Coordinates of C-alpha atoms in Angstrom, one line a residue:
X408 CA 20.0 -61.0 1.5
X409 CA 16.6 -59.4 1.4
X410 CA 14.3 -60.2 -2.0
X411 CA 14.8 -57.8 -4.9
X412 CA 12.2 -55.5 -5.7
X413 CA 10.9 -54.1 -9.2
X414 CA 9.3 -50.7 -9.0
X415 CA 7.2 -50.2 -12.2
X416 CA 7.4 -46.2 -13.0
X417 CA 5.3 -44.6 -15.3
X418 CA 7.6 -42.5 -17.2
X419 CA 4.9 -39.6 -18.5
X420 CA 3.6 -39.7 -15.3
X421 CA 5.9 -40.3 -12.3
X422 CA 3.6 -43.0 -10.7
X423 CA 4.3 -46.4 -9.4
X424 CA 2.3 -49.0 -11.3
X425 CA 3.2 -51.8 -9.6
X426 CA 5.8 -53.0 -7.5
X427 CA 6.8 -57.1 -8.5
X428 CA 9.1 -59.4 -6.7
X429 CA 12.5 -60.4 -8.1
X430 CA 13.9 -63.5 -7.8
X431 CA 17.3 -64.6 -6.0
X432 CA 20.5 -65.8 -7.0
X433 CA 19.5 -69.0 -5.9
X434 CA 15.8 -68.9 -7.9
X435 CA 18.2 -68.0 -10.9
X436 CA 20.3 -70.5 -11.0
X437 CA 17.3 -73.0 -10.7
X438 CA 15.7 -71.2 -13.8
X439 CA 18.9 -71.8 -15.5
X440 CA 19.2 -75.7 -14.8
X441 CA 15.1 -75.9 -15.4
X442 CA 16.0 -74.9 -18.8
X443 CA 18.9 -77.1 -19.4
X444 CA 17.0 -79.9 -18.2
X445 CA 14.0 -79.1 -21.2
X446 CA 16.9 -78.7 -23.9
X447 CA 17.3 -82.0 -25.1
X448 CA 13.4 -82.6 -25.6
X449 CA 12.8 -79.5 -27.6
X450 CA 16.3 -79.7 -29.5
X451 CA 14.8 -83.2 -30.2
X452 CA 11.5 -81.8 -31.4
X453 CA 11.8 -81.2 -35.8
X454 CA 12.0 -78.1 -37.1
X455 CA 8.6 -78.4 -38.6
X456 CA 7.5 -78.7 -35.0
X457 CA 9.4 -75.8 -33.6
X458 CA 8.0 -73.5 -37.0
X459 CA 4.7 -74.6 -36.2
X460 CA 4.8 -73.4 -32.8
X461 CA 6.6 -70.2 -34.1
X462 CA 3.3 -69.3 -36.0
X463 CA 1.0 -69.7 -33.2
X464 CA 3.5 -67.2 -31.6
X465 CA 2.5 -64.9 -34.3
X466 CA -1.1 -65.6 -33.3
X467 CA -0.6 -64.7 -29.8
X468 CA 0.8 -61.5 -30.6
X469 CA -1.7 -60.3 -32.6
X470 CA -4.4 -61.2 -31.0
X471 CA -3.6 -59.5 -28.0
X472 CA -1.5 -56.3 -29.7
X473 CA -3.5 -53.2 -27.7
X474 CA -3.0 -55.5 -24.4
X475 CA 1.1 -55.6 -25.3
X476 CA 1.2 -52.6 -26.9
X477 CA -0.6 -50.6 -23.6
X478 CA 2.1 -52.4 -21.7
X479 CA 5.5 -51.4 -23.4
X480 CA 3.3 -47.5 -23.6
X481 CA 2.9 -47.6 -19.3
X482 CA 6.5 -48.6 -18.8
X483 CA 8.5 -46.7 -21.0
X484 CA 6.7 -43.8 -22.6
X485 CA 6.6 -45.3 -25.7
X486 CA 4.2 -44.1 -28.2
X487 CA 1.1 -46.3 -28.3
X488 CA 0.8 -46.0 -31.9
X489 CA 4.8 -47.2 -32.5
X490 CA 4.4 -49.9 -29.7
X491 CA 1.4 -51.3 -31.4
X492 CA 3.9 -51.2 -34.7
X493 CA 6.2 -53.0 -32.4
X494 CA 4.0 -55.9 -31.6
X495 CA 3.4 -56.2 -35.3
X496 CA 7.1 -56.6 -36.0
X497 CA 7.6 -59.4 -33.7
X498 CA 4.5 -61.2 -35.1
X499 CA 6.4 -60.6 -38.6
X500 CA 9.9 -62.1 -37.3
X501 CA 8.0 -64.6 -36.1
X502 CA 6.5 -65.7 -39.9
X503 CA 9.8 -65.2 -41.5
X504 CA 11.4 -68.0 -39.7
X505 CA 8.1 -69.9 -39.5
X506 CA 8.9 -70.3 -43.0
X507 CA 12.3 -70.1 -43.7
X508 CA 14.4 -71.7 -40.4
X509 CA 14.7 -74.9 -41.8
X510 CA 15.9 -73.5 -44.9
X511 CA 18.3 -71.6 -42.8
X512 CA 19.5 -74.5 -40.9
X513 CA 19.8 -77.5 -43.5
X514 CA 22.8 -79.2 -44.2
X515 CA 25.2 -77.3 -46.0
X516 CA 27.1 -80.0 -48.7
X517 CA 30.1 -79.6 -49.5
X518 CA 32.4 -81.8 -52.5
X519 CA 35.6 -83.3 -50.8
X520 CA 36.8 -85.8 -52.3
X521 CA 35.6 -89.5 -54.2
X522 CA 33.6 -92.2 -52.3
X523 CA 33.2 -89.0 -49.3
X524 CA 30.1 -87.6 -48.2
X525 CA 30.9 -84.1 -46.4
X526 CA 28.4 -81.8 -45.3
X527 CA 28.4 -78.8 -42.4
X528 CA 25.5 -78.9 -39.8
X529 CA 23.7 -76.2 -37.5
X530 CA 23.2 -78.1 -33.9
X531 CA 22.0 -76.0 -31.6
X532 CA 24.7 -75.6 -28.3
X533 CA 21.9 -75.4 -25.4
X534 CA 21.1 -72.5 -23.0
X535 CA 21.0 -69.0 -24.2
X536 CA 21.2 -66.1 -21.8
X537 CA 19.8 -62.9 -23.2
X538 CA 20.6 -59.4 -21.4
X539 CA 18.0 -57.3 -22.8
X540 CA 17.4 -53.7 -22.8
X541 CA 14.1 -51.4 -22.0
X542 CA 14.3 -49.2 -25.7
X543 CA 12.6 -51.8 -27.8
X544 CA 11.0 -54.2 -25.0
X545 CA 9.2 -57.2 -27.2
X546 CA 11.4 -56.6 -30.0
X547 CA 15.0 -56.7 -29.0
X548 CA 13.8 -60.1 -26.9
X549 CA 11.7 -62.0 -29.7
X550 CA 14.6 -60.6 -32.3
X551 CA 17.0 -63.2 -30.0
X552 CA 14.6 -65.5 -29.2
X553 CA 12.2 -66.5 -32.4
X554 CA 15.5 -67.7 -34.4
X555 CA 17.7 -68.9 -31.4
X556 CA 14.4 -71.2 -29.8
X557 CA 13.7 -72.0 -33.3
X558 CA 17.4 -73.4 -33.8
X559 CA 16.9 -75.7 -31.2
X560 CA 18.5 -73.5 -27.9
X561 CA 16.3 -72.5 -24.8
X562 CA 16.3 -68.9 -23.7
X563 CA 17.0 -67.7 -19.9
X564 CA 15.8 -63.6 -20.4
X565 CA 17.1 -61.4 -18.0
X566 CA 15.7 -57.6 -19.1
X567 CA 16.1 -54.7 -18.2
X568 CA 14.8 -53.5 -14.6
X569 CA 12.1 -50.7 -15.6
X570 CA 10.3 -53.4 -17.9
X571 CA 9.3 -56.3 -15.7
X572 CA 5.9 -56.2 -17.2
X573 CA 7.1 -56.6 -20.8
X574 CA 9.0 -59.3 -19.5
X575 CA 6.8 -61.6 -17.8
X576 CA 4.1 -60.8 -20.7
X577 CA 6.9 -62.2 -23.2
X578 CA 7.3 -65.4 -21.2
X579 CA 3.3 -65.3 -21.0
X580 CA 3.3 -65.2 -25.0
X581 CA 5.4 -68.4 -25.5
X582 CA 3.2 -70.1 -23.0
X583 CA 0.0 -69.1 -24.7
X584 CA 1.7 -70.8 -27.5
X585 CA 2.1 -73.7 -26.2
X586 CA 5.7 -73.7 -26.0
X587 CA 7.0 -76.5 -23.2
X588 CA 7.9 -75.2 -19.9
X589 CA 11.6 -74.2 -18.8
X590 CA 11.9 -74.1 -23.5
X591 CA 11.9 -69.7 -22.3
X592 CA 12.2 -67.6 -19.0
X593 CA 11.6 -64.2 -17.7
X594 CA 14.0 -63.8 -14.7
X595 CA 13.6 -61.0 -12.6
X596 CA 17.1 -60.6 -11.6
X597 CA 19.2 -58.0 -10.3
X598 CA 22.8 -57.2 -12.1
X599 CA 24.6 -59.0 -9.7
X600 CA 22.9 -62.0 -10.4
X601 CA 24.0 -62.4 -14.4
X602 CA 27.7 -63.4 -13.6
X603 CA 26.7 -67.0 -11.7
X604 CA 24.6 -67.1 -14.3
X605 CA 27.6 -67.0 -16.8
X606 CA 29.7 -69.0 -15.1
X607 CA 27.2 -72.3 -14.8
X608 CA 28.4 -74.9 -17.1
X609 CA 24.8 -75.4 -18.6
X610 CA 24.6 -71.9 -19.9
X611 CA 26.5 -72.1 -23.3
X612 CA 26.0 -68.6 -24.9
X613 CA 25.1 -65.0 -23.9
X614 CA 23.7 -62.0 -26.2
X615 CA 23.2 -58.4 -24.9
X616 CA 21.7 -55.6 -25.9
X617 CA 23.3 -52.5 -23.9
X618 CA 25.8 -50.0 -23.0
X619 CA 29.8 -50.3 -24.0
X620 CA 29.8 -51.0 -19.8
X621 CA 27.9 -53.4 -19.6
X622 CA 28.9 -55.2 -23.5
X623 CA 32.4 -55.0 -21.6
X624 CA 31.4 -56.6 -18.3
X625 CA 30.1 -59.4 -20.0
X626 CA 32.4 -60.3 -22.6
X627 CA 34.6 -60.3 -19.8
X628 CA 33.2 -62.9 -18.3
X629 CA 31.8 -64.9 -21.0
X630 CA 35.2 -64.9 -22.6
X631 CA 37.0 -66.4 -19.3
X632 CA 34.3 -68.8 -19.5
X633 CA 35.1 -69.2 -23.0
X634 CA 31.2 -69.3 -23.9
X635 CA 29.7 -67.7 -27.4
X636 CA 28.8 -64.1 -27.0
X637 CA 27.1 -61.5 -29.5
X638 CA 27.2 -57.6 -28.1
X639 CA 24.8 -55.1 -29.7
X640 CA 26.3 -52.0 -27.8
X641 CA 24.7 -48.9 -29.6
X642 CA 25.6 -46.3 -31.7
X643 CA 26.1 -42.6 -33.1
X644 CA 24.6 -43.1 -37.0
X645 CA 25.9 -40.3 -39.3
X646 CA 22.8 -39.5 -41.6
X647 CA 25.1 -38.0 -44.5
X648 CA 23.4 -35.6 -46.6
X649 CA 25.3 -35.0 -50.0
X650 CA 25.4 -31.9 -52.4
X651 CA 22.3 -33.5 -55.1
X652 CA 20.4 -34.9 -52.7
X653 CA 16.4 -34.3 -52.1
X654 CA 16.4 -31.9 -49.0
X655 CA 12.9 -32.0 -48.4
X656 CA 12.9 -36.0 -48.5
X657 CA 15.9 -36.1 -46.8
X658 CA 14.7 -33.7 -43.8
X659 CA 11.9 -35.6 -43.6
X660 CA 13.3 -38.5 -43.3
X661 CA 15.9 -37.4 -41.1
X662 CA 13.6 -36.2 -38.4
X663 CA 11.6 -39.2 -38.1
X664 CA 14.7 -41.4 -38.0
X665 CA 15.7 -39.0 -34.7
X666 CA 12.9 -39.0 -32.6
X667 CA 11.5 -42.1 -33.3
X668 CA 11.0 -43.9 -29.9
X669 CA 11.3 -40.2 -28.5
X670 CA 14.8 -40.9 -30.0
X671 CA 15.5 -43.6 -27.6
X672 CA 17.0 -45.7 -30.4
X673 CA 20.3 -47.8 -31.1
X674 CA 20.0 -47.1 -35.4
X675 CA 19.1 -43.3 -35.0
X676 CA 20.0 -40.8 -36.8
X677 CA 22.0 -39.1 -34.2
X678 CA 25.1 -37.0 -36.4
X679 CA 23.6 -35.3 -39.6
X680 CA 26.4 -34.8 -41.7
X681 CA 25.5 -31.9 -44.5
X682 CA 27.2 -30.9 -47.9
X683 CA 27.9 -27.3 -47.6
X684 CA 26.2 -26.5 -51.0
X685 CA 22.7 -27.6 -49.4
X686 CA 23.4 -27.0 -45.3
X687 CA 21.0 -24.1 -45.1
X688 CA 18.0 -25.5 -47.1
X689 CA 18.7 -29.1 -45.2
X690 CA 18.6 -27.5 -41.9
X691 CA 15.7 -25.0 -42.4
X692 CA 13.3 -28.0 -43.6
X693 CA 14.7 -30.1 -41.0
X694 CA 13.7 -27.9 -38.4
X695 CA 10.4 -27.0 -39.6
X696 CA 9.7 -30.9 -39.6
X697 CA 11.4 -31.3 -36.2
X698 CA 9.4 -28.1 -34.6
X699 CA 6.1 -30.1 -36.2
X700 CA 6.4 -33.1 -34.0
X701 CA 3.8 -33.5 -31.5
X702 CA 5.3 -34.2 -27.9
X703 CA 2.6 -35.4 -25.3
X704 CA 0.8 -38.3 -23.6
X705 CA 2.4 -41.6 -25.3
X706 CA -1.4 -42.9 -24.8
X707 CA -2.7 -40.7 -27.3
X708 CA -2.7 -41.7 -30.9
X709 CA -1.7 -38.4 -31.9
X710 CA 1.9 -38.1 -30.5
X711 CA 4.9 -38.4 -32.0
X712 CA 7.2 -38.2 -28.9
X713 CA 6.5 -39.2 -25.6
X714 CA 8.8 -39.0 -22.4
X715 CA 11.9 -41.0 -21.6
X716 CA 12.3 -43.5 -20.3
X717 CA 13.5 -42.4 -17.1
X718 CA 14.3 -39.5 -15.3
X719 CA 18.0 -40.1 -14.6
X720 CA 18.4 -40.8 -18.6
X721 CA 16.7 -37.4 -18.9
X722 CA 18.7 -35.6 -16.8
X723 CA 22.3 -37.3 -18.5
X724 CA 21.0 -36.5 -22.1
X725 CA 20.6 -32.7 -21.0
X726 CA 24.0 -32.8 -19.7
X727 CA 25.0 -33.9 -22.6
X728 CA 23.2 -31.1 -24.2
X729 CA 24.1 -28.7 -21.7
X730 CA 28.1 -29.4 -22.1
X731 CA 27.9 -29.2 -26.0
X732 CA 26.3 -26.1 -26.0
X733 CA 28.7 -24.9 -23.0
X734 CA 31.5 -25.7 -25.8
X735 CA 30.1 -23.6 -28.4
X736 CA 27.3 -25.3 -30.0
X737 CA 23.5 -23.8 -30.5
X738 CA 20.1 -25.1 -29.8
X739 CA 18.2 -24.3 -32.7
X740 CA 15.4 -26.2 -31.4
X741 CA 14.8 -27.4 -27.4
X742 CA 17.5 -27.6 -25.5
X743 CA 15.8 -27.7 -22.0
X744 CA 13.5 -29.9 -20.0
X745 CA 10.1 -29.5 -20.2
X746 CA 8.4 -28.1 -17.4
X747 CA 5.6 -30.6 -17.2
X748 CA 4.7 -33.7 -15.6
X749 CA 7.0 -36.8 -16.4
X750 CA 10.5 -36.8 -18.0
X751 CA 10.0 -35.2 -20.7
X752 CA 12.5 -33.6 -23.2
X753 CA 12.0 -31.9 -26.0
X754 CA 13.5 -32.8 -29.7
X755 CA 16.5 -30.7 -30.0
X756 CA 18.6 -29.8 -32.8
X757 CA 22.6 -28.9 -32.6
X758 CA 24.3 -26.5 -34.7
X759 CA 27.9 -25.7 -34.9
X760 CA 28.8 -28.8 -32.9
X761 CA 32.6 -28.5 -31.6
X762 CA 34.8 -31.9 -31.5
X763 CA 35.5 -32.7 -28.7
X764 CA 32.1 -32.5 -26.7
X765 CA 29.4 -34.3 -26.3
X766 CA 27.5 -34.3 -28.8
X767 CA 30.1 -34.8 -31.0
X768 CA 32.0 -37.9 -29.5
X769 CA 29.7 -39.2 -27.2
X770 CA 25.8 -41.5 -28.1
X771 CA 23.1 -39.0 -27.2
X772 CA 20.2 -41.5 -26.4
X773 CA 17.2 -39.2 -27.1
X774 CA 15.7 -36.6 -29.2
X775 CA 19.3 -34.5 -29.6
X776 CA 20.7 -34.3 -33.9
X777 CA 23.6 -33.0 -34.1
X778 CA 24.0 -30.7 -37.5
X779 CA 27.8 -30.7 -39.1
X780 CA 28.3 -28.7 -42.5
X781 CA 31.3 -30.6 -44.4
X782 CA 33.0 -29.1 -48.0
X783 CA 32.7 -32.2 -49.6
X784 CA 31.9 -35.8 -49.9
X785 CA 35.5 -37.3 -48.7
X786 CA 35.2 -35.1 -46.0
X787 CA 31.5 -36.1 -45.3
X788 CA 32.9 -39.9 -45.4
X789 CA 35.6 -38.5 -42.8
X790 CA 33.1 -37.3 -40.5
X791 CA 30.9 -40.2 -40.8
X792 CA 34.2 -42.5 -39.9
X793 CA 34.8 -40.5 -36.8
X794 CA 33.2 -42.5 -34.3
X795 CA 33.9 -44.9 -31.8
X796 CA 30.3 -47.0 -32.9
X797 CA 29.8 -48.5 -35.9
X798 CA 26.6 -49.7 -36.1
X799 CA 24.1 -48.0 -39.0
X800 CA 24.7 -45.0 -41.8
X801 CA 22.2 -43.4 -44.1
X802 CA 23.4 -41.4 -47.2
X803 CA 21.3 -39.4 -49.4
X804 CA 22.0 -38.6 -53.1
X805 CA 20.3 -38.4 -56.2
X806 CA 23.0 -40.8 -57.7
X807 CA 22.2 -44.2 -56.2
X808 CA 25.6 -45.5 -57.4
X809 CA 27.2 -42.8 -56.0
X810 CA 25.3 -43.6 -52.7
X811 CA 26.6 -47.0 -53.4
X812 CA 30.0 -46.1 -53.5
X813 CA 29.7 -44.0 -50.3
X814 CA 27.8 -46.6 -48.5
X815 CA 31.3 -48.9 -49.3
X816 CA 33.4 -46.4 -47.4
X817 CA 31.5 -45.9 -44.2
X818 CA 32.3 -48.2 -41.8
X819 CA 29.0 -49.8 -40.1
X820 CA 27.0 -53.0 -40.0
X821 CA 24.6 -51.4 -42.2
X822 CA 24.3 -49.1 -44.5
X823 CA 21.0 -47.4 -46.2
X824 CA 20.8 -45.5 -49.5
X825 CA 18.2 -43.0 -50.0
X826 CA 16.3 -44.7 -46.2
X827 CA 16.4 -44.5 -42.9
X828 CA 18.8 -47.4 -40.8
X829 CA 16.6 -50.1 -40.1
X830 CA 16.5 -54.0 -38.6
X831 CA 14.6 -56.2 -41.0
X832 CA 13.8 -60.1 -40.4
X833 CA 14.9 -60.9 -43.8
X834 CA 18.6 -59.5 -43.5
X835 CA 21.7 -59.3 -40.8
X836 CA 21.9 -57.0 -38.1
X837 CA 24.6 -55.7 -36.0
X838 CA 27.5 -53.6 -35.8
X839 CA 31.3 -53.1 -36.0
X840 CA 33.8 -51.0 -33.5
X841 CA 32.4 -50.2 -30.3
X842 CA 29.0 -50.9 -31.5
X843 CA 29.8 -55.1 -31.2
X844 CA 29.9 -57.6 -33.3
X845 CA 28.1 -61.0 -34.3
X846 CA 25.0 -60.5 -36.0
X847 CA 20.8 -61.1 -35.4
X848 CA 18.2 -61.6 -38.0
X849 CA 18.2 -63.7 -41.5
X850 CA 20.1 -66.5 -42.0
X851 CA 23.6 -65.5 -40.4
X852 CA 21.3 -64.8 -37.2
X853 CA 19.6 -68.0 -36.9
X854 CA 23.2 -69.6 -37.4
X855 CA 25.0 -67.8 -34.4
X856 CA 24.6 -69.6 -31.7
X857 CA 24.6 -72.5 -33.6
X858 CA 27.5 -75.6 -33.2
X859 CA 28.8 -75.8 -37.3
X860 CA 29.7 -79.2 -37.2
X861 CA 32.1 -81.2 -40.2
X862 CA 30.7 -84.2 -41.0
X863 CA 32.8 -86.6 -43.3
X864 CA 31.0 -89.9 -44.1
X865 CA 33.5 -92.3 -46.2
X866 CA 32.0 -94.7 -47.5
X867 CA 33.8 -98.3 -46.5
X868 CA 36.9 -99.7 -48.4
X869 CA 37.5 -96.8 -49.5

């Protein structure tokens, strides 16, 4: 079987960058048993070490944040500014467990009975395969890997295909750091090559970022080889706008949380769900601040949307498009390709969206809202609900308890009042329905791949 091949694309352009050479089933498989063979030094190592080498991480990345930054930008088409922001954030995760992991993963007493000393403990299981995807490059991989490395495991990192640069510059950070070698690894793997991975007895865990296919595929597999997965599989947020809310705010809000990332984004605001009594003054703001973003170059500081990612992604989001409006909805706003260089698309807005198409059942993964006008706020929970994901909601109202309440009905793994959907360091992430399940980030994060052993110590004679 011949070697796999990368080809590096520049989305905003169309050029190859550079082609880099993948590595074989059998080259994985030795990555794999490489990083088994380093677990039991660095689960050894204390977790003041493991912290300490956590901040240097944070060094590393800002130091060299234009250098990373540039890099996510040529791949993907991300804007420079936002990758820059990027970098920042995983320099950020990176301090938050710096300080609080071993607060995170001490002993956990717990009162039994007299003469008994009974406590839980967090021991870390061994190697963790991550699947990562090309949206967020650095951050969906150092969102796995800062708490899971810092628990003790070792990473294996298979990412996506049209970010090998990102990927080997990751594995480049922890080095830089002075992390120990085989402790995290870039492989540059084709598909095929994830389910030997899965099956060897050394790999104990798997996390993915990705598609409902793909989430499927591997929890498949992981749960024949009855091994620890978490699935972050997307989602179709419902950005509910109620009857006393602050349109303006709101609209503003609401656009940025659409076409950030040139809408290329898991916790989007992707189904705008509007109270009748303030549909028309939502949507005319909203496309006044949509029509405002600047779409262009991602190099230049300026831009707020850059291309997609690639062209075949462009192409199945204006189907998407295409079929909705087919069914009876309008394009306020975009709607078409534009005729430039690169694969570009436009930010779009939806109105009159029919069930039944896409827009309405399926993810659109780019810059496509999709308006609804609802009568009233049990039917703007309704319309939330209706959803195979389950992954973020934002609700806007000028009565925070009644946001509150809302929040309590939607079902999601996070909920925002009054903000945009957001993944923070300091708190869980993840989703319910199709959108997966098990949870990154804070101290439930650091905990999942984690063994949570009973200890009883009686004391003798007793």
């Amino acid at each position: 079987m011949a070697r796999p091949e990368f080809e590096d694309i520049n989305p905003s352009t169309e050029e190859v960058i550079e082609t880099y050479e993948g590595h074989e089933t059998g080259e994985v498989i030795d990555a794999v048993e490489k990083a088994d063979d380093a677990f039991d030094g660095w689960s050894d190592r204390s977790i003041e070490e493991r912290e300490s080498l956590l901040a240097d991480v944070a060094e590393v990345l800002r130091d060299n944040t234009d250098e990373y930054a540039e890099t996510m930008t040529r791949e993907m088409g991300k804007p420079v500014s936002e990758a820059r922001s990027e970098v920042e954030k995983c320099a950020w995760v990176c301090d938050y467990y710096a300080e609080r992991a071993g607060e995170h993963l001490q002993d956990d007493r717990i009162g039994t009975e007299p003469g008994a000393r009974t406590y839980v403990s967090y021991e870390p299981l061994g190697v963790v395969l991550a699947i990562m995807p090309w949206n967020f490059p650095f951050w969906q991989v150092f969102r796995f890997a800062v708490p899971y490395l810092t628990a003790g495991n070792v990473g294996i990192l298979k990412h996506a295909s049209n970010v090998p640069g990102c990927a080997l510059a990751i594995e480049e950070v922890f080095d830089r750091a002075g992390y120990p070698d085989g402790v995290f690894t870039t492989v540059l793997a084709e598909t095929d090559a994830v389910e030997p991975m899965l099956e060897h007895d050394a790999v104990r865990a798997v996390t993915l970022t990705g598609s409902n296919r793909a989430g499927s595929a591997v929890g498949e597999t992981a749960g024949r080889e009855i091994k620890k997965t978490v699935l972050e599989l997307g989602g179709s947020d419902p950005f509910v706008v109620l009857d006393d809310a602050d349109v303006d705010e709101a609209a503003r809000v609401g656009a940025r949380s659409r076409n950030l990332n040139s809408g290329q984004s898991c916790i989007a605001a992707k189904r705008f769900v509007v109270h009748q009594d303030v549909y028309e003054g939502f949507l005319e703001r909203f496309v006044e601040e949509v029509e405002a973003l600047n779409v262009g170059d991602p190099t230049d500081e300026d831009v707020d949307v850059g291309s997609q990612a690639r062209g075949d992604l462009r192409d199945e989001l204006h189907g998407q498009v295409r079929d909705s409006v087919e069914a009876g909805a309008e394009a306020v706003v975009g709607g078409e390709p534009l005729d430039r260089e690169g694969y570009y698309y436009p930010p779009t807005v939806l109105t009159d969206v029919p069930d039944g198409c896409p827009a309405s059942e399926e993810e659109l993964f780019g810059p496509v809202a999709a308006v609804f006008r609802v009568s009233d706020e049990d039917e703007a929970i309704d319309r939330a609900n209706d959803s195979p994901y389950g992954l973020g909601a934002s609700i806007w109202t000028d009565d925070v308890e009644r946001g509150e309440r809302v929040a309590g009905r939607i079902k999601a793994g996070s909920t925002f009042v009054n903000e945009l959907v957001k993944s923070d360091p300091r708190l869980p992430f993840g989703g319910v329905k199709k959108s997966g399940y098990g949870r990154e980030l804070g101290r439930d994060g650091i905990r999942e791949f984690t063994n949570r052993k009973t200890v009883w110590v009686q004391e003798a004679g007793e």
